[in-house]
Short mmCIF file of the C-alpha atoms (twelve columns), coordinates in Angstrom:
data_MODEL
# 
_entry.id   MODEL 
# 
loop_
_atom_site.group_PDB 
_atom_site.id 
_atom_site.type_symbol 
_atom_site.label_atom_id 
_atom_site.label_alt_id 
_atom_site.label_comp_id 
_atom_site.label_asym_id 
_atom_site.label_seq_id 
_atom_site.Cartn_x 
_atom_site.Cartn_y 
_atom_site.Cartn_z 
_atom_site.pdbx_PDB_model_num 
ATOM 1   C CA . MET A 1   107.949 118.460 127.235 1 
ATOM 2   C CA . ASP A 2   104.796 120.195 128.785 1 
ATOM 3   C CA . THR A 3   101.276 119.336 129.164 1 
ATOM 4   C CA . THR A 4   100.303 119.939 125.420 1 
ATOM 5   C CA . PHE A 5   103.423 116.921 125.170 1 
ATOM 6   C CA . PHE A 6   101.240 114.163 127.241 1 
ATOM 7   C CA . ILE A 7   98.091  115.475 125.713 1 
ATOM 8   C CA . VAL A 8   99.019  114.861 121.876 1 
ATOM 9   C CA . TRP A 9   100.713 111.823 123.137 1 
ATOM 10  C CA . GLY A 10  97.640  110.652 125.304 1 
ATOM 11  C CA . ALA A 11  95.907  111.125 122.041 1 
ATOM 12  C CA . MET A 12  97.978  108.886 119.816 1 
ATOM 13  C CA . LEU A 13  97.600  106.303 121.462 1 
ATOM 14  C CA . ALA A 14  93.740  106.835 122.061 1 
ATOM 15  C CA . PHE A 15  94.011  106.867 118.054 1 
ATOM 16  C CA . ASN A 16  96.288  104.187 118.458 1 
ATOM 17  C CA . GLY A 17  94.101  101.311 120.414 1 
ATOM 18  C CA . ALA A 18  90.988  102.346 118.102 1 
ATOM 19  C CA . LEU A 19  93.222  101.460 115.342 1 
ATOM 20  C CA . MET A 20  93.539  98.478  116.527 1 
ATOM 21  C CA . HIS A 21  90.163  97.301  117.976 1 
ATOM 22  C CA . GLY A 22  88.407  98.562  114.713 1 
ATOM 23  C CA . LEU A 23  91.512  96.524  112.317 1 
ATOM 24  C CA . GLY A 24  90.457  93.742  114.702 1 
ATOM 25  C CA . TRP A 25  87.041  94.002  114.482 1 
ATOM 26  C CA . ALA A 26  86.661  94.062  110.353 1 
ATOM 27  C CA . ALA A 27  89.140  91.049  110.084 1 
ATOM 28  C CA . GLU A 28  86.708  88.616  112.525 1 
ATOM 29  C CA . LYS A 29  83.455  90.412  110.282 1 
ATOM 30  C CA . SER A 30  82.506  87.629  107.736 1 
ATOM 31  C CA . SER A 31  81.071  90.371  105.615 1 
ATOM 32  C CA . LEU A 32  84.880  91.709  105.300 1 
ATOM 33  C CA . ALA A 33  86.869  88.080  104.823 1 
ATOM 34  C CA . LYS A 34  87.327  88.748  101.259 1 
ATOM 35  C CA . TYR A 35  89.939  90.905  102.752 1 
ATOM 36  C CA . ARG A 36  91.765  88.746  105.252 1 
ATOM 37  C CA . ILE A 37  94.799  87.354  103.997 1 
ATOM 38  C CA . ARG A 38  94.557  83.773  105.996 1 
ATOM 39  C CA . THR A 39  91.600  82.801  108.255 1 
ATOM 40  C CA . PRO A 40  93.240  80.337  110.786 1 
ATOM 41  C CA . LYS A 41  90.705  76.421  111.323 1 
ATOM 42  C CA . THR A 42  91.345  76.873  114.896 1 
ATOM 43  C CA . TYR A 43  91.837  78.969  117.569 1 
ATOM 44  C CA . GLN A 44  94.939  77.829  119.805 1 
ATOM 45  C CA . ILE A 45  94.736  80.606  122.504 1 
ATOM 46  C CA . PRO A 46  91.744  80.846  124.879 1 
ATOM 47  C CA . PRO A 47  89.940  84.688  125.096 1 
ATOM 48  C CA . LEU A 48  90.686  85.152  128.400 1 
ATOM 49  C CA . ARG A 49  94.921  84.399  128.195 1 
ATOM 50  C CA . LYS A 50  94.831  86.402  125.318 1 
ATOM 51  C CA . TRP A 51  92.899  90.143  126.738 1 
ATOM 52  C CA . LEU A 52  95.635  89.200  129.553 1 
ATOM 53  C CA . ASN A 53  98.199  89.026  127.727 1 
ATOM 54  C CA . ILE A 54  97.263  92.012  125.373 1 
ATOM 55  C CA . THR A 55  95.990  94.301  128.794 1 
ATOM 56  C CA . LEU A 56  99.121  93.686  130.652 1 
ATOM 57  C CA . ASN A 57  101.354 94.462  127.713 1 
ATOM 58  C CA . GLY A 58  99.437  97.469  126.581 1 
ATOM 59  C CA . LEU A 59  100.342 98.522  130.366 1 
ATOM 60  C CA . PHE A 60  103.357 97.675  130.741 1 
ATOM 61  C CA . SER A 61  104.581 99.692  126.964 1 
ATOM 62  C CA . LEU A 62  102.910 102.620 129.448 1 
ATOM 63  C CA . CYS A 63  105.145 101.957 132.379 1 
ATOM 64  C CA . ILE A 64  108.042 101.646 129.663 1 
ATOM 65  C CA . PHE A 65  107.683 104.935 127.631 1 
ATOM 66  C CA . GLY A 66  106.286 106.666 131.905 1 
ATOM 67  C CA . ALA A 67  109.983 105.906 133.299 1 
ATOM 68  C CA . PHE A 68  111.764 106.610 130.002 1 
ATOM 69  C CA . PHE A 69  110.282 110.170 130.269 1 
ATOM 70  C CA . TRP A 70  110.590 110.537 134.308 1 
ATOM 71  C CA . LEU A 71  114.275 109.407 133.792 1 
ATOM 72  C CA . LEU A 72  115.237 110.751 130.649 1 
ATOM 73  C CA . GLY A 73  112.610 112.744 128.750 1 
ATOM 74  C CA . ASP A 74  114.326 116.408 129.843 1 
ATOM 75  C CA . ALA A 75  118.024 115.378 128.587 1 
ATOM 76  C CA . TYR A 76  116.628 113.620 125.335 1 
ATOM 77  C CA . LEU A 77  113.888 115.437 123.839 1 
ATOM 78  C CA . TYR A 78  113.992 119.319 123.328 1 
ATOM 79  C CA . LYS A 79  111.144 121.822 123.425 1 
ATOM 80  C CA . GLY A 80  110.392 123.350 120.412 1 
ATOM 81  C CA . LEU A 81  109.945 122.896 116.643 1 
ATOM 82  C CA . PRO A 82  112.808 122.239 114.889 1 
ATOM 83  C CA . GLY A 83  113.571 123.242 110.904 1 
ATOM 84  C CA . PRO A 84  112.289 120.789 107.799 1 
ATOM 85  C CA . ALA A 85  115.628 119.327 107.472 1 
ATOM 86  C CA . ALA A 86  115.730 119.159 111.704 1 
ATOM 87  C CA . PHE A 87  112.812 117.629 111.876 1 
ATOM 88  C CA . ILE A 88  113.078 115.228 108.934 1 
ATOM 89  C CA . GLY A 89  116.498 114.032 109.972 1 
ATOM 90  C CA . GLU A 90  115.361 113.172 113.787 1 
ATOM 91  C CA . THR A 91  112.539 111.544 112.777 1 
ATOM 92  C CA . LEU A 92  114.039 109.594 109.493 1 
ATOM 93  C CA . GLY A 93  117.045 109.172 111.717 1 
ATOM 94  C CA . VAL A 94  115.493 107.276 114.953 1 
ATOM 95  C CA . LEU A 95  112.794 105.237 112.621 1 
ATOM 96  C CA . LEU A 96  115.807 103.485 110.481 1 
ATOM 97  C CA . LEU A 97  118.610 103.120 113.010 1 
ATOM 98  C CA . TYR A 98  115.255 101.287 115.053 1 
ATOM 99  C CA . ASP A 99  114.422 99.542  112.131 1 
ATOM 100 C CA . PHE A 100 117.956 98.437  111.849 1 
ATOM 101 C CA . MET A 101 118.628 97.189  115.332 1 
ATOM 102 C CA . TYR A 102 114.783 95.542  115.001 1 
ATOM 103 C CA . TYR A 103 115.954 93.453  112.554 1 
ATOM 104 C CA . PHE A 104 118.885 91.872  114.002 1 
ATOM 105 C CA . LEU A 105 117.253 91.807  117.580 1 
ATOM 106 C CA . HIS A 106 114.274 89.580  115.684 1 
ATOM 107 C CA . ARG A 107 116.557 86.878  114.050 1 
ATOM 108 C CA . ILE A 108 118.208 86.933  117.291 1 
ATOM 109 C CA . MET A 109 114.610 85.925  118.760 1 
ATOM 110 C CA . HIS A 110 113.821 83.589  116.280 1 
ATOM 111 C CA . HIS A 111 117.429 80.907  117.751 1 
ATOM 112 C CA . LYS A 112 115.930 78.650  119.025 1 
ATOM 113 C CA . LEU A 113 116.108 78.837  122.481 1 
ATOM 114 C CA . VAL A 114 114.924 82.587  122.706 1 
ATOM 115 C CA . LEU A 115 112.445 81.630  120.016 1 
ATOM 116 C CA . HIS A 116 111.185 78.559  122.913 1 
ATOM 117 C CA . TYR A 117 111.073 81.093  126.059 1 
ATOM 118 C CA . VAL A 118 110.334 84.239  124.549 1 
ATOM 119 C CA . HIS A 119 109.669 84.708  120.928 1 
ATOM 120 C CA . ARG A 120 107.737 81.381  120.911 1 
ATOM 121 C CA . THR A 121 104.584 83.175  122.821 1 
ATOM 122 C CA . HIS A 122 104.388 85.803  119.919 1 
ATOM 123 C CA . HIS A 123 104.180 83.220  117.006 1 
ATOM 124 C CA . MET A 124 101.332 80.750  118.789 1 
ATOM 125 C CA . VAL A 125 98.968  83.226  116.635 1 
ATOM 126 C CA . ARG A 126 99.574  81.900  113.344 1 
ATOM 127 C CA . PHE A 127 97.178  84.552  111.467 1 
ATOM 128 C CA . PRO A 128 97.307  88.107  114.212 1 
ATOM 129 C CA . THR A 129 94.644  90.339  114.068 1 
ATOM 130 C CA . ALA A 130 95.739  93.881  114.809 1 
ATOM 131 C CA . PRO A 131 94.887  93.392  118.339 1 
ATOM 132 C CA . GLU A 132 97.073  90.861  118.772 1 
ATOM 133 C CA . SER A 133 100.091 92.938  118.086 1 
ATOM 134 C CA . ILE A 134 100.961 93.682  121.244 1 
ATOM 135 C CA . TYR A 135 100.380 89.588  122.333 1 
ATOM 136 C CA . LEU A 136 103.980 89.312  123.301 1 
ATOM 137 C CA . HIS A 137 106.441 87.577  125.983 1 
ATOM 138 C CA . PRO A 138 106.954 90.546  128.129 1 
ATOM 139 C CA . ALA A 139 110.711 90.585  127.600 1 
ATOM 140 C CA . GLU A 140 110.127 90.884  123.975 1 
ATOM 141 C CA . ASN A 141 107.856 94.078  124.820 1 
ATOM 142 C CA . PHE A 142 110.726 95.217  126.532 1 
ATOM 143 C CA . ALA A 143 113.447 94.674  124.667 1 
ATOM 144 C CA . GLY A 144 111.129 96.164  121.136 1 
ATOM 145 C CA . LEU A 145 110.254 99.682  123.312 1 
ATOM 146 C CA . GLY A 146 113.850 99.606  124.467 1 
ATOM 147 C CA . LEU A 147 115.652 99.534  121.064 1 
ATOM 148 C CA . LEU A 148 112.762 102.426 119.987 1 
ATOM 149 C CA . LEU A 149 113.890 104.715 123.203 1 
ATOM 150 C CA . LEU A 150 117.361 103.934 122.607 1 
ATOM 151 C CA . ALA A 151 117.699 105.223 119.481 1 
ATOM 152 C CA . VAL A 152 116.004 108.062 120.560 1 
ATOM 153 C CA . VAL A 153 118.983 108.281 122.618 1 
ATOM 154 C CA . LEU A 154 121.741 107.751 120.607 1 
ATOM 155 C CA . LEU A 155 120.249 110.334 117.893 1 
ATOM 156 C CA . GLY A 156 119.412 112.728 120.240 1 
ATOM 157 C CA . PRO A 157 118.577 115.418 122.128 1 
ATOM 158 C CA . ILE A 158 115.791 115.247 119.433 1 
ATOM 159 C CA . SER A 159 113.095 117.198 119.518 1 
ATOM 160 C CA . ALA A 160 109.639 116.376 121.349 1 
ATOM 161 C CA . THR A 161 107.527 117.232 118.019 1 
ATOM 162 C CA . SER A 162 109.453 114.297 116.283 1 
ATOM 163 C CA . PHE A 163 109.537 112.098 119.236 1 
ATOM 164 C CA . LEU A 164 105.979 112.170 118.823 1 
ATOM 165 C CA . ILE A 165 106.268 111.632 115.305 1 
ATOM 166 C CA . VAL A 166 108.249 109.039 115.852 1 
ATOM 167 C CA . PHE A 167 106.067 107.115 118.252 1 
ATOM 168 C CA . PHE A 168 102.569 107.767 115.851 1 
ATOM 169 C CA . VAL A 169 104.878 105.798 113.156 1 
ATOM 170 C CA . HIS A 170 106.133 102.904 115.480 1 
ATOM 171 C CA . ALA A 171 103.055 102.103 117.054 1 
ATOM 172 C CA . GLY A 172 100.440 102.865 114.022 1 
ATOM 173 C CA . ILE A 173 103.129 100.137 111.799 1 
ATOM 174 C CA . ASN A 174 102.690 97.677  114.727 1 
ATOM 175 C CA . VAL A 175 99.055  97.426  114.266 1 
ATOM 176 C CA . LEU A 176 98.801  97.648  109.941 1 
ATOM 177 C CA . VAL A 177 101.074 94.433  109.511 1 
ATOM 178 C CA . HIS A 178 99.582  92.631  112.236 1 
ATOM 179 C CA . SER A 179 95.872  93.306  110.434 1 
ATOM 180 C CA . ASN A 180 96.015  90.501  108.118 1 
ATOM 181 C CA . LEU A 181 93.835  92.026  105.822 1 
ATOM 182 C CA . VAL A 182 94.379  93.222  102.152 1 
ATOM 183 C CA . ILE A 183 91.884  96.061  100.419 1 
ATOM 184 C CA . PRO A 184 92.227  96.443  96.923  1 
ATOM 185 C CA . HIS A 185 92.536  99.838  96.694  1 
ATOM 186 C CA . PRO A 186 95.659  101.257 95.400  1 
ATOM 187 C CA . ALA A 187 95.597  103.740 98.043  1 
ATOM 188 C CA . PHE A 188 95.715  100.676 100.414 1 
ATOM 189 C CA . ARG A 189 99.461  100.094 98.953  1 
ATOM 190 C CA . LEU A 190 101.635 100.668 101.439 1 
ATOM 191 C CA . PHE A 191 99.027  99.067  103.704 1 
ATOM 192 C CA . ASN A 192 99.043  95.785  102.422 1 
ATOM 193 C CA . PHE A 193 102.702 95.740  101.442 1 
ATOM 194 C CA . TRP A 194 103.210 95.565  105.504 1 
ATOM 195 C CA . ALA A 195 100.157 93.043  105.303 1 
ATOM 196 C CA . ALA A 196 101.568 90.542  103.715 1 
ATOM 197 C CA . LYS A 197 104.824 90.840  104.431 1 
ATOM 198 C CA . HIS A 198 104.475 90.555  107.987 1 
ATOM 199 C CA . ASP A 199 102.079 87.503  107.012 1 
ATOM 200 C CA . ILE A 200 104.718 85.791  105.167 1 
ATOM 201 C CA . HIS A 201 106.769 85.836  108.811 1 
ATOM 202 C CA . HIS A 202 104.264 84.428  110.306 1 
ATOM 203 C CA . ASN A 203 103.206 82.011  108.147 1 
ATOM 204 C CA . ARG A 204 106.835 80.653  106.915 1 
ATOM 205 C CA . MET A 205 108.968 82.556  110.397 1 
ATOM 206 C CA . ASN A 206 111.957 82.863  108.480 1 
ATOM 207 C CA . TYR A 207 111.753 85.648  106.578 1 
ATOM 208 C CA . ASN A 208 111.130 89.149  106.339 1 
ATOM 209 C CA . TYR A 209 111.945 90.427  110.044 1 
ATOM 210 C CA . ALA A 210 112.581 94.403  109.385 1 
ATOM 211 C CA . SER A 211 109.298 96.385  110.966 1 
ATOM 212 C CA . ILE A 212 109.536 99.244  108.710 1 
ATOM 213 C CA . PHE A 213 111.608 98.988  105.585 1 
ATOM 214 C CA . PRO A 214 112.221 95.964  103.700 1 
ATOM 215 C CA . PHE A 215 116.336 97.359  102.827 1 
ATOM 216 C CA . TRP A 216 117.233 95.658  105.292 1 
ATOM 217 C CA . ASP A 217 115.784 92.438  104.508 1 
ATOM 218 C CA . GLN A 218 117.122 92.393  100.832 1 
ATOM 219 C CA . ALA A 219 120.483 93.546  102.259 1 
ATOM 220 C CA . PHE A 220 120.630 90.421  104.662 1 
ATOM 221 C CA . GLY A 221 119.086 87.837  101.986 1 
ATOM 222 C CA . THR A 222 115.587 87.654  104.006 1 
ATOM 223 C CA . ASP A 223 113.449 89.735  102.009 1 
ATOM 224 C CA . LYS A 224 110.067 87.274  100.723 1 
# 
């Protein structure tokens, strides 16, 4: 890792923050209400409490990544550009392994005890918008990001470039699936697929546990 790595990572963080707040603005805009999947009749969470949770979880996430870079970055992220096959293998391998592990973590989060004490925080938002993608109990935030970094360690070392792409995809999809927006245009088909499937999860609770790839739910009978 070098200065360029952290500049690019910082730019990705800024883009993800802008995407989060832009989609959140769009979901709340009355003129765009026709694109929203669901609109809550009442809002359960006081605005200050929501803002504090989202802000603190954002800072906590930075601390988790910072600790990884400081303690393990040099061991599991190598400099330089890999070949095309290695680049695809590293990025896709980490994302697949992460999503496989996350599927089971998410199912565990719905065990009644874990749901009550941890995952319930996130599901207090029945019809989330993009900023509420990180409205979480800190233990869930730590577990989710920990799995992503564990996937890097298990398959690593990977290139710093591959890590940046993994981070960009992971962070972006987490925002998109919580957007609560469906845009009727073929260019947004994948965007709409992710958002609609995760809306079903928030509405029905016991379906669509995977974050990125649908086949984990298809394989284990929780696809809807």
